[in-house]
PDB file of C-alpha atoms and ligand atoms in Angstrom:
ATOM      1  CA  MET A 613     -60.186  22.419  69.163  1.00  0.00           C
ATOM      2  CA  ASN A 614     -63.916  22.050  69.235  1.00  0.00           C
ATOM      3  CA  GLN A 615     -65.766  19.198  70.560  1.00  0.00           C
ATOM      4  CA  THR A 616     -66.231  17.876  67.109  1.00  0.00           C
ATOM      5  CA  ALA A 617     -62.998  17.709  65.792  1.00  0.00           C
ATOM      6  CA  ARG A 618     -61.912  16.221  69.363  1.00  0.00           C
ATOM      7  CA  LYS A 619     -64.566  13.406  68.390  1.00  0.00           C
ATOM      8  CA  ILE A 620     -63.050  13.045  65.001  1.00  0.00           C
ATOM      9  CA  SER A 621     -60.142  13.149  65.950  1.00  0.00           C
ATOM     10  CA  ASP A 622     -60.499  10.270  68.417  1.00  0.00           C
ATOM     11  CA  ASN A 623     -62.446   8.220  66.128  1.00  0.00           C
ATOM     12  CA  TYR A 624     -59.506   8.900  63.431  1.00  0.00           C
ATOM     13  CA  ARG A 625     -56.877   7.673  66.180  1.00  0.00           C
ATOM     14  CA  ARG A 626     -59.007   4.480  67.385  1.00  0.00           C
ATOM     15  CA  ALA A 627     -59.014   3.879  63.401  1.00  0.00           C
ATOM     16  CA  VAL A 628     -55.531   3.737  62.996  1.00  0.00           C
ATOM     17  CA  ASP A 629     -54.696   1.439  66.086  1.00  0.00           C
ATOM     18  CA  ARG A 630     -57.292  -0.798  65.104  1.00  0.00           C
ATOM     19  CA  VAL A 631     -55.733  -0.832  61.609  1.00  0.00           C
ATOM     20  CA  ALA A 632     -52.429  -1.053  63.342  1.00  0.00           C
ATOM     21  CA  ASP A 633     -53.404  -4.043  65.315  1.00  0.00           C
ATOM     22  CA  ALA A 634     -54.597  -6.037  62.244  1.00  0.00           C
ATOM     23  CA  ALA A 635     -51.396  -5.420  60.117  1.00  0.00           C
ATOM     24  CA  VAL A 636     -49.430  -6.822  63.259  1.00  0.00           C
ATOM     25  CA  ASN A 637     -52.030  -9.871  63.369  1.00  0.00           C
ATOM     26  CA  ALA A 638     -51.774 -10.414  60.334  1.00  0.00           C
ATOM     27  CA  ASN A 639     -48.020 -10.170  59.930  1.00  0.00           C
ATOM     28  CA  ARG A 640     -47.717  -6.955  58.041  1.00  0.00           C
ATOM     29  CA  ASP A 641     -46.119  -3.886  58.529  1.00  0.00           C
ATOM     30  CA  PRO A 642     -48.907  -1.375  59.541  1.00  0.00           C
ATOM     31  CA  GLN A 643     -47.688   1.606  57.288  1.00  0.00           C
ATOM     32  CA  SER A 644     -48.281  -1.073  54.338  1.00  0.00           C
ATOM     33  CA  VAL A 645     -51.942  -0.205  54.923  1.00  0.00           C
ATOM     34  CA  THR A 646     -53.413   3.426  54.424  1.00  0.00           C
ATOM     35  CA  ILE A 647     -56.811   4.478  55.333  1.00  0.00           C
ATOM     36  CA  VAL A 648     -58.928   6.554  53.187  1.00  0.00           C
ATOM     37  CA  GLY A 649     -61.300   8.365  54.823  1.00  0.00           C
ATOM     38  CA  VAL A 650     -64.511   8.443  53.004  1.00  0.00           C
ATOM     39  CA  THR A 651     -65.935  11.667  53.786  1.00  0.00           C
ATOM     40  CA  LYS A 652     -69.339  11.823  51.683  1.00  0.00           C
ATOM     41  CA  TYR A 653     -71.340  11.858  54.744  1.00  0.00           C
ATOM     42  CA  VAL A 654     -70.288  15.647  55.747  1.00  0.00           C
ATOM     43  CA  GLU A 655     -69.649  18.709  54.647  1.00  0.00           C
ATOM     44  CA  PRO A 656     -66.171  20.356  54.124  1.00  0.00           C
ATOM     45  CA  GLU A 657     -65.362  21.590  57.855  1.00  0.00           C
ATOM     46  CA  LEU A 658     -65.747  17.953  58.749  1.00  0.00           C
ATOM     47  CA  ALA A 659     -63.530  16.472  56.058  1.00  0.00           C
ATOM     48  CA  GLU A 660     -61.128  19.344  57.032  1.00  0.00           C
ATOM     49  CA  ALA A 661     -61.177  18.087  61.002  1.00  0.00           C
ATOM     50  CA  LEU A 662     -60.423  14.796  59.648  1.00  0.00           C
ATOM     51  CA  PHE A 663     -57.261  16.116  57.632  1.00  0.00           C
ATOM     52  CA  GLN A 664     -56.012  17.756  60.492  1.00  0.00           C
ATOM     53  CA  ALA A 665     -56.419  14.831  63.015  1.00  0.00           C
ATOM     54  CA  GLY A 666     -53.846  13.270  60.652  1.00  0.00           C
ATOM     55  CA  CYS A 667     -55.977  11.655  58.347  1.00  0.00           C
ATOM     56  CA  HIS A 668     -54.193  13.113  54.482  1.00  0.00           C
ATOM     57  CA  HIS A 669     -56.051  10.602  51.954  1.00  0.00           C
ATOM     58  CA  LEU A 670     -59.711  10.947  51.662  1.00  0.00           C
ATOM     59  CA  GLY A 671     -62.518   9.910  49.426  1.00  0.00           C
ATOM     60  CA  GLU A 672     -65.455  10.690  47.942  1.00  0.00           C
ATOM     61  CA  SER A 673     -68.139   8.528  45.816  1.00  0.00           C
ATOM     62  CA  ARG A 674     -69.613  11.200  43.969  1.00  0.00           C
ATOM     63  CA  PRO A 675     -67.937  13.484  41.221  1.00  0.00           C
ATOM     64  CA  GLN A 676     -69.567  16.787  42.239  1.00  0.00           C
ATOM     65  CA  VAL A 677     -69.326  16.755  45.622  1.00  0.00           C
ATOM     66  CA  LEU A 678     -65.728  15.563  45.229  1.00  0.00           C
ATOM     67  CA  LEU A 679     -65.226  18.813  43.201  1.00  0.00           C
ATOM     68  CA  ALA A 680     -67.053  20.748  45.408  1.00  0.00           C
ATOM     69  CA  LYS A 681     -64.778  19.685  48.400  1.00  0.00           C
ATOM     70  CA  GLN A 682     -61.814  20.522  46.180  1.00  0.00           C
ATOM     71  CA  GLU A 683     -62.562  23.663  45.293  1.00  0.00           C
ATOM     72  CA  ALA A 684     -63.923  24.433  49.259  1.00  0.00           C
ATOM     73  CA  LEU A 685     -60.319  22.928  50.775  1.00  0.00           C
ATOM     74  CA  SER A 686     -57.751  23.920  47.727  1.00  0.00           C
ATOM     75  CA  ASP A 687     -55.850  24.950  50.613  1.00  0.00           C
ATOM     76  CA  LEU A 688     -54.716  22.255  51.557  1.00  0.00           C
ATOM     77  CA  PRO A 689     -52.237  19.016  50.526  1.00  0.00           C
ATOM     78  CA  ILE A 690     -55.165  16.167  50.401  1.00  0.00           C
ATOM     79  CA  HIS A 691     -54.873  13.403  48.543  1.00  0.00           C
ATOM     80  CA  TRP A 692     -58.087  13.097  46.926  1.00  0.00           C
ATOM     81  CA  HIS A 693     -59.552   9.600  46.130  1.00  0.00           C
ATOM     82  CA  MET A 694     -62.449   8.580  43.947  1.00  0.00           C
ATOM     83  CA  ILE A 695     -63.961   5.854  44.954  1.00  0.00           C
ATOM     84  CA  GLY A 696     -67.781   5.513  43.549  1.00  0.00           C
ATOM     85  CA  HIS A 697     -69.076   5.357  40.607  1.00  0.00           C
ATOM     86  CA  LEU A 698     -67.681   7.303  37.328  1.00  0.00           C
ATOM     87  CA  GLN A 699     -70.117   8.477  34.753  1.00  0.00           C
ATOM     88  CA  ARG A 700     -68.460   9.445  31.168  1.00  0.00           C
ATOM     89  CA  ASN A 701     -69.846  13.006  31.244  1.00  0.00           C
ATOM     90  CA  LYS A 702     -67.885  13.809  34.811  1.00  0.00           C
ATOM     91  CA  VAL A 703     -64.770  12.537  33.295  1.00  0.00           C
ATOM     92  CA  LYS A 704     -63.306  15.703  32.378  1.00  0.00           C
ATOM     93  CA  ARG A 705     -63.593  17.696  35.391  1.00  0.00           C
ATOM     94  CA  ALA A 706     -63.401  14.652  37.246  1.00  0.00           C
ATOM     95  CA  ILE A 707     -59.888  13.489  36.989  1.00  0.00           C
ATOM     96  CA  SER A 708     -57.568  16.955  37.177  1.00  0.00           C
ATOM     97  CA  ASN A 709     -56.422  15.951  40.593  1.00  0.00           C
ATOM     98  CA  LEU A 710     -56.804  12.915  41.730  1.00  0.00           C
ATOM     99  CA  ALA A 711     -54.440  10.476  43.421  1.00  0.00           C
ATOM    100  CA  LEU A 712     -56.222   7.778  42.696  1.00  0.00           C
ATOM    101  CA  VAL A 713     -59.576   5.762  40.905  1.00  0.00           C
ATOM    102  CA  HIS A 714     -60.924   3.158  42.591  1.00  0.00           C
ATOM    103  CA  SER A 715     -63.717   2.637  40.534  1.00  0.00           C
ATOM    104  CA  LEU A 716     -62.821   1.983  37.120  1.00  0.00           C
ATOM    105  CA  ASP A 717     -65.241  -0.712  36.329  1.00  0.00           C
ATOM    106  CA  SER A 718     -65.984  -1.025  32.570  1.00  0.00           C
ATOM    107  CA  ILE A 719     -63.792  -0.587  29.531  1.00  0.00           C
ATOM    108  CA  ARG A 720     -65.595   2.152  28.426  1.00  0.00           C
ATOM    109  CA  LEU A 721     -64.608   4.435  31.372  1.00  0.00           C
ATOM    110  CA  ALA A 722     -61.326   3.526  30.735  1.00  0.00           C
ATOM    111  CA  GLU A 723     -61.621   4.608  26.991  1.00  0.00           C
ATOM    112  CA  ALA A 724     -63.369   7.578  27.943  1.00  0.00           C
ATOM    113  CA  ILE A 725     -61.279   8.532  31.205  1.00  0.00           C
ATOM    114  CA  ASP A 726     -57.400   7.826  29.310  1.00  0.00           C
ATOM    115  CA  ALA A 727     -59.011  10.329  26.502  1.00  0.00           C
ATOM    116  CA  ALA A 728     -59.661  12.828  28.971  1.00  0.00           C
ATOM    117  CA  ALA A 729     -55.928  12.373  30.543  1.00  0.00           C
ATOM    118  CA  ASN A 730     -54.315  12.940  26.761  1.00  0.00           C
ATOM    119  CA  GLU A 731     -56.133  15.759  26.503  1.00  0.00           C
ATOM    120  CA  GLN A 732     -55.336  17.136  30.138  1.00  0.00           C
ATOM    121  CA  GLY A 733     -51.592  15.549  29.657  1.00  0.00           C
ATOM    122  CA  LEU A 734     -51.803  13.619  32.780  1.00  0.00           C
ATOM    123  CA  THR A 735     -51.601   9.868  33.483  1.00  0.00           C
ATOM    124  CA  VAL A 736     -54.473   8.699  35.859  1.00  0.00           C
ATOM    125  CA  PRO A 737     -53.557   6.006  38.273  1.00  0.00           C
ATOM    126  CA  VAL A 738     -56.554   3.403  38.835  1.00  0.00           C
ATOM    127  CA  LEU A 739     -57.805   0.281  40.202  1.00  0.00           C
ATOM    128  CA  LEU A 740     -59.770  -1.955  38.353  1.00  0.00           C
ATOM    129  CA  GLU A 741     -63.415  -2.380  40.390  1.00  0.00           C
ATOM    130  CA  VAL A 742     -64.960  -5.804  40.293  1.00  0.00           C
ATOM    131  CA  ASN A 743     -67.592  -7.581  41.387  1.00  0.00           C
ATOM    132  CA  ILE A 744     -66.990  -9.955  44.117  1.00  0.00           C
ATOM    133  CA  SER A 745     -70.138  -9.935  45.361  1.00  0.00           C
ATOM    134  CA  GLY A 746     -71.612 -11.534  42.649  1.00  0.00           C
ATOM    135  CA  ASP A 747     -74.186  -9.072  43.373  1.00  0.00           C
ATOM    136  CA  ASP A 748     -76.169  -7.774  39.981  1.00  0.00           C
ATOM    137  CA  ALA A 749     -76.641  -4.506  41.313  1.00  0.00           C
ATOM    138  CA  LYS A 750     -72.503  -3.785  41.995  1.00  0.00           C
ATOM    139  CA  HIS A 751     -70.814  -2.581  39.562  1.00  0.00           C
ATOM    140  CA  GLY A 752     -67.635  -4.013  39.092  1.00  0.00           C
ATOM    141  CA  PHE A 753     -65.655  -6.300  36.091  1.00  0.00           C
ATOM    142  CA  GLN A 754     -66.900  -9.848  36.550  1.00  0.00           C
ATOM    143  CA  PRO A 755     -64.116 -11.814  38.017  1.00  0.00           C
ATOM    144  CA  GLY A 756     -63.820 -14.284  35.407  1.00  0.00           C
ATOM    145  CA  GLU A 757     -64.031 -11.537  32.497  1.00  0.00           C
ATOM    146  CA  LEU A 758     -61.140  -9.340  34.106  1.00  0.00           C
ATOM    147  CA  SER A 759     -58.140 -10.992  32.606  1.00  0.00           C
ATOM    148  CA  GLY A 760     -59.423 -10.293  28.665  1.00  0.00           C
ATOM    149  CA  GLN A 761     -60.436  -6.706  29.994  1.00  0.00           C
ATOM    150  CA  ALA A 762     -57.327  -6.447  31.798  1.00  0.00           C
ATOM    151  CA  ASN A 763     -55.369  -7.232  28.100  1.00  0.00           C
ATOM    152  CA  GLU A 764     -57.375  -4.768  26.544  1.00  0.00           C
ATOM    153  CA  LEU A 765     -56.601  -2.060  29.166  1.00  0.00           C
ATOM    154  CA  GLN A 766     -52.930  -1.873  27.914  1.00  0.00           C
ATOM    155  CA  GLN A 767     -53.700   0.250  24.935  1.00  0.00           C
ATOM    156  CA  TYR A 768     -54.671   2.995  27.448  1.00  0.00           C
ATOM    157  CA  LYS A 769     -51.548   4.800  27.877  1.00  0.00           C
ATOM    158  CA  HIS A 770     -52.909   7.472  29.921  1.00  0.00           C
ATOM    159  CA  LEU A 771     -54.394   5.289  32.877  1.00  0.00           C
ATOM    160  CA  ARG A 772     -51.734   3.344  34.946  1.00  0.00           C
ATOM    161  CA  VAL A 773     -52.844   0.386  36.777  1.00  0.00           C
ATOM    162  CA  GLN A 774     -52.219  -0.410  40.034  1.00  0.00           C
ATOM    163  CA  GLY A 775     -54.533  -3.517  41.625  1.00  0.00           C
ATOM    164  CA  LEU A 776     -57.724  -3.963  42.178  1.00  0.00           C
ATOM    165  CA  MET A 777     -60.859  -2.964  44.127  1.00  0.00           C
ATOM    166  CA  GLY A 778     -63.788  -4.868  45.778  1.00  0.00           C
ATOM    167  CA  MET A 779     -66.555  -4.674  48.038  1.00  0.00           C
ATOM    168  CA  ALA A 780     -68.299  -7.474  49.817  1.00  0.00           C
ATOM    169  CA  GLY A 781     -71.927  -7.992  49.877  1.00  0.00           C
ATOM    170  CA  LEU A 782     -74.109  -6.328  52.596  1.00  0.00           C
ATOM    171  CA  SER A 783     -75.602  -9.224  53.821  1.00  0.00           C
ATOM    172  CA  ALA A 784     -72.548 -11.812  53.617  1.00  0.00           C
ATOM    173  CA  ASP A 785     -71.579 -13.351  56.857  1.00  0.00           C
ATOM    174  CA  GLU A 786     -67.991 -12.704  57.984  1.00  0.00           C
ATOM    175  CA  SER A 787     -66.667 -16.313  56.961  1.00  0.00           C
ATOM    176  CA  ASN A 788     -68.262 -15.108  53.514  1.00  0.00           C
ATOM    177  CA  VAL A 789     -66.740 -11.646  53.553  1.00  0.00           C
ATOM    178  CA  ARG A 790     -63.547 -12.834  54.329  1.00  0.00           C
ATOM    179  CA  SER A 791     -63.444 -15.088  51.151  1.00  0.00           C
ATOM    180  CA  GLN A 792     -64.830 -12.770  48.973  1.00  0.00           C
ATOM    181  CA  PHE A 793     -61.722 -10.681  49.905  1.00  0.00           C
ATOM    182  CA  ARG A 794     -59.361 -13.331  49.254  1.00  0.00           C
ATOM    183  CA  MET A 795     -61.103 -13.967  46.331  1.00  0.00           C
ATOM    184  CA  LEU A 796     -59.943 -10.182  44.814  1.00  0.00           C
ATOM    185  CA  ARG A 797     -56.455 -10.945  46.384  1.00  0.00           C
ATOM    186  CA  GLU A 798     -56.449 -14.187  44.505  1.00  0.00           C
ATOM    187  CA  LEU A 799     -57.142 -12.713  41.242  1.00  0.00           C
ATOM    188  CA  ARG A 800     -54.627  -9.927  41.825  1.00  0.00           C
ATOM    189  CA  ASP A 801     -52.075 -12.177  42.318  1.00  0.00           C
ATOM    190  CA  SER A 802     -53.082 -14.252  38.875  1.00  0.00           C
ATOM    191  CA  LEU A 803     -53.268 -10.680  37.189  1.00  0.00           C
ATOM    192  CA  ASN A 804     -49.596  -9.944  38.275  1.00  0.00           C
ATOM    193  CA  GLU A 805     -48.593 -12.873  36.691  1.00  0.00           C
ATOM    194  CA  VAL A 806     -50.141 -13.274  33.485  1.00  0.00           C
ATOM    195  CA  HIS A 807     -50.340  -9.493  32.006  1.00  0.00           C
ATOM    196  CA  PRO A 808     -47.458  -7.617  34.161  1.00  0.00           C
ATOM    197  CA  MET A 809     -48.346  -3.717  34.067  1.00  0.00           C
ATOM    198  CA  GLU A 810     -45.544  -1.072  34.424  1.00  0.00           C
ATOM    199  CA  ALA A 811     -46.968   0.135  37.797  1.00  0.00           C
ATOM    200  CA  GLY A 812     -47.321  -3.543  39.140  1.00  0.00           C
ATOM    201  CA  TRP A 813     -50.476  -4.988  40.928  1.00  0.00           C
ATOM    202  CA  SER A 814     -49.484  -4.036  44.637  1.00  0.00           C
ATOM    203  CA  GLU A 815     -52.783  -2.065  45.809  1.00  0.00           C
ATOM    204  CA  LEU A 816     -55.707  -3.909  47.364  1.00  0.00           C
ATOM    205  CA  SER A 817     -58.683  -1.776  47.903  1.00  0.00           C
ATOM    206  CA  MET A 818     -61.345  -3.095  50.036  1.00  0.00           C
ATOM    207  CA  GLY A 819     -62.492  -3.388  53.616  1.00  0.00           C
ATOM    208  CA  MET A 820     -64.968  -0.525  55.137  1.00  0.00           C
ATOM    209  CA  SER A 821     -65.584   0.576  58.463  1.00  0.00           C
ATOM    210  CA  GLY A 822     -67.923  -3.187  59.324  1.00  0.00           C
ATOM    211  CA  ASP A 823     -64.904  -5.114  57.902  1.00  0.00           C
ATOM    212  CA  PHE A 824     -61.694  -3.925  57.276  1.00  0.00           C
ATOM    213  CA  GLU A 825     -59.874  -5.938  59.468  1.00  0.00           C
ATOM    214  CA  LEU A 826     -60.796  -8.766  57.525  1.00  0.00           C
ATOM    215  CA  ALA A 827     -59.893  -7.128  54.500  1.00  0.00           C
ATOM    216  CA  ILE A 828     -56.177  -6.338  55.878  1.00  0.00           C
ATOM    217  CA  ALA A 829     -56.054  -9.980  57.180  1.00  0.00           C
ATOM    218  CA  GLU A 830     -56.620 -10.974  53.558  1.00  0.00           C
ATOM    219  CA  GLY A 831     -53.736  -7.771  52.175  1.00  0.00           C
ATOM    220  CA  ALA A 832     -55.809  -5.006  52.099  1.00  0.00           C
ATOM    221  CA  THR A 833     -53.327  -1.901  51.406  1.00  0.00           C
ATOM    222  CA  LEU A 834     -56.268   0.328  50.873  1.00  0.00           C
ATOM    223  CA  VAL A 835     -59.371   0.108  53.089  1.00  0.00           C
ATOM    224  CA  ARG A 836     -62.088   3.121  52.255  1.00  0.00           C
ATOM    225  CA  ILE A 837     -63.538   3.829  56.073  1.00  0.00           C
ATOM    226  CA  GLY A 838     -66.192   6.423  56.669  1.00  0.00           C
ATOM    227  CA  SER A 839     -69.094   5.902  59.013  1.00  0.00           C
ATOM    228  CA  MET A 840     -66.262   4.634  62.314  1.00  0.00           C
ATOM    229  CA  LEU A 841     -64.534   8.181  61.555  1.00  0.00           C
ATOM    230  CA  PHE A 842     -67.825  10.152  62.062  1.00  0.00           C
ATOM    231  CA  GLU A 843     -69.138   8.333  65.010  1.00  0.00           C
ATOM    232  CA  GLY A 844     -70.853  10.874  67.019  1.00  0.00           C
ATOM    233  CA  VAL A 845     -71.501  13.461  64.830  1.00  0.00           C
ATOM    234  CA  LEU A 846     -73.608  12.462  62.368  1.00  0.00           C
TER     235      LEU A 846
HETATM  236  C1  LIG B1354     -69.605   4.768  51.480  1.00  0.00           C
HETATM  237  C2  LIG B1354     -68.110   4.088  51.059  1.00  0.00           C
HETATM  238  C3  LIG B1354     -67.183   3.448  51.957  1.00  0.00           C
HETATM  239  C4  LIG B1354     -67.260   4.208  53.205  1.00  0.00           C
HETATM  240  O1  LIG B1354     -68.093   2.473  54.142  1.00  0.00           O
HETATM  241  P1  LIG B1354     -68.651   2.920  55.740  1.00  0.00           P
HETATM  242  O2  LIG B1354     -69.569   1.902  55.578  1.00  0.00           O
HETATM  243  O3  LIG B1354     -69.278   3.875  56.001  1.00  0.00           O
HETATM  244  O4  LIG B1354     -67.278   2.616  56.230  1.00  0.00           O
HETATM  245  C5  LIG B1354     -66.583   2.900  51.377  1.00  0.00           C
HETATM  246  N1  LIG B1354     -66.477   2.734  49.933  1.00  0.00           N
HETATM  247  C6  LIG B1354     -67.400   3.194  49.213  1.00  0.00           C
HETATM  248  C7  LIG B1354     -67.204   2.355  47.801  1.00  0.00           C
HETATM  249  C8  LIG B1354     -68.694   3.927  49.756  1.00  0.00           C
HETATM  250  O5  LIG B1354     -69.093   4.076  48.559  1.00  0.00           O
END
């Protein structure tokens, strides 16, 4: 193993340990939290090193880069996650090999994914992205609109809605971040009662390198960790 691969492997082990500690501190099973390694900062070779270190779920935020990495690493059984904004004109190509789309952020996008999935004979697992920070520049459904939108989404039979995704505001302090994550969990819990989905509302994608422990304390099942895994190699 070269030095870079070793560094990535050490970083990943550290992330796994911290995730497990955070889960145990919250009286949760460490297995209930999946690390999605965000590889948007690196070339395919380093994404491969992360996979070889044991991180089998990888996330990308731009469809074009996702496709390029999928092609470069097509011989590896990677579970690919789309975590960034997906433009409707990119949907057709992007959806063919995705474990989960975290960033379903509008009804129009839902319609486009549903149509493309229908054409390709697929069912696409998705999370609804919610704007929990209140930042106007952020994508996502508004918390207050979500219940009505979830109702509308039931018509799209080629989507499998599995939960919610959110990002805390950049400038928020720790208690603020935590309350944004708590809001996402409470939204999920109430949707689960009002709009039961076939696939359930089991997934909560929240937490990044700087705040994943707070997210796990509030119930995250997927944490999207990028920069921490590539510390010392970028
Ligand atoms: C880049 C990115 C991440 C990873 O953030 P880090 O702070 O590097 O861990 C997580 N989620 C989304 C949507 C991202 O774009």
